[in-house]
mmCIF file of C-alpha atoms in Angstrom:
data_model
loop_
_atom_site.group_PDB
_atom_site.id
_atom_site.type_symbol
_atom_site.label_atom_id
_atom_site.label_comp_id
_atom_site.label_asym_id
_atom_site.label_seq_id
_atom_site.Cartn_x
_atom_site.Cartn_y
_atom_site.Cartn_z
ATOM 1 C CA MET A 1 122.677 125.861 105.918
ATOM 2 C CA ALA A 2 122.870 124.811 102.286
ATOM 3 C CA ILE A 3 119.963 123.116 100.549
ATOM 4 C CA ASP A 4 120.764 120.113 98.394
ATOM 5 C CA LEU A 5 119.647 121.461 95.017
ATOM 6 C CA ASP A 6 119.840 118.062 93.347
ATOM 7 C CA ALA A 7 117.160 116.656 95.653
ATOM 8 C CA LEU A 8 115.061 119.790 95.237
ATOM 9 C CA PHE A 9 115.192 119.493 91.435
ATOM 10 C CA LYS A 10 114.295 115.795 91.619
ATOM 11 C CA ILE A 11 111.236 116.568 93.735
ATOM 12 C CA ALA A 12 110.191 119.353 91.373
ATOM 13 C CA GLY A 13 110.723 117.088 88.361
ATOM 14 C CA VAL A 14 108.627 114.315 89.846
ATOM 15 C CA GLY A 15 105.916 116.839 90.635
ATOM 16 C CA LEU A 16 105.870 118.180 87.088
ATOM 17 C CA VAL A 17 105.795 114.728 85.488
ATOM 18 C CA VAL A 18 103.059 113.507 87.816
ATOM 19 C CA ALA A 19 100.993 116.643 87.209
ATOM 20 C CA LEU A 20 101.344 116.287 83.437
ATOM 21 C CA LEU A 21 100.478 112.593 83.417
ATOM 22 C CA TYR A 22 97.609 113.147 85.857
ATOM 23 C CA THR A 23 96.105 115.746 83.525
ATOM 24 C CA VAL A 24 96.484 113.495 80.485
ATOM 25 C CA LEU A 25 94.963 110.487 82.239
ATOM 26 C CA ASP A 26 92.122 112.587 83.608
ATOM 27 C CA GLN A 27 91.324 113.961 80.139
ATOM 28 C CA VAL A 28 91.107 110.503 78.576
ATOM 29 C CA GLY A 29 88.770 109.290 81.315
ATOM 30 C CA LYS A 30 91.183 107.217 83.377
ATOM 31 C CA LYS A 31 90.541 109.029 86.656
ATOM 32 C CA ASP A 32 91.336 105.962 88.788
ATOM 33 C CA TYR A 33 94.744 105.518 87.161
ATOM 34 C CA ALA A 34 95.427 109.222 87.578
ATOM 35 C CA GLN A 35 94.693 109.008 91.298
ATOM 36 C CA TRP A 36 96.971 106.002 91.709
ATOM 37 C CA LEU A 37 99.697 107.851 89.831
ATOM 38 C CA ALA A 38 99.360 110.833 92.162
ATOM 39 C CA PHE A 39 99.428 108.530 95.192
ATOM 40 C CA PHE A 40 102.597 106.731 94.081
ATOM 41 C CA GLY A 41 104.221 110.037 93.126
ATOM 42 C CA PHE A 42 103.471 111.302 96.628
ATOM 43 C CA LEU A 43 104.964 108.161 98.188
ATOM 44 C CA TYR A 44 108.112 108.498 96.076
ATOM 45 C CA VAL A 45 108.605 112.124 97.094
ATOM 46 C CA LEU A 46 107.852 111.273 100.718
ATOM 47 C CA PHE A 47 110.539 108.576 100.600
ATOM 48 C CA MET A 48 113.032 111.113 99.239
ATOM 49 C CA VAL A 49 112.154 113.596 101.994
ATOM 50 C CA VAL A 50 112.550 110.924 104.680
ATOM 51 C CA GLN A 51 116.011 110.073 103.339
ATOM 52 C CA ALA A 52 116.973 113.765 103.400
ATOM 53 C CA LEU A 53 115.709 114.119 106.973
ATOM 54 C CA ASP A 54 117.684 111.042 108.013
ATOM 55 C CA SER A 55 120.821 112.567 106.549
ATOM 56 C CA PHE A 56 120.066 115.880 108.270
ATOM 57 C CA PHE A 57 119.583 114.309 111.697
ATOM 58 C CA THR A 58 122.705 112.181 111.270
ATOM 59 C CA THR A 59 124.672 115.345 110.582
ATOM 60 C CA ILE A 60 123.147 117.079 113.600
ATOM 61 C CA ARG A 61 123.956 114.062 115.775
ATOM 62 C CA SER A 62 127.573 114.084 114.605
ATOM 63 C CA VAL A 63 127.924 117.828 115.217
ATOM 64 C CA PHE A 64 126.790 117.547 118.815
ATOM 65 C CA MET A 65 128.581 114.198 119.313
ATOM 66 C CA PHE A 66 125.579 112.196 120.469
ATOM 67 C CA TYR A 67 126.567 108.611 119.824
ATOM 68 C CA GLU A 68 124.181 105.726 119.918
#
């Protein structure tokens, strides 16, 4: 089964940007903003994963011909 590399790179990119901004905000004393940034980054990635899982299960459903 092939992994969608575009989605994987997006998740990695979001993780890198969030980590960088979290570190910067933490260093300047804005710990609360850094935590909110991490939370919203997590929600964004979670939304992307849920979309990928929906696509995966739709494909599985079509392979085994289970119609709703």
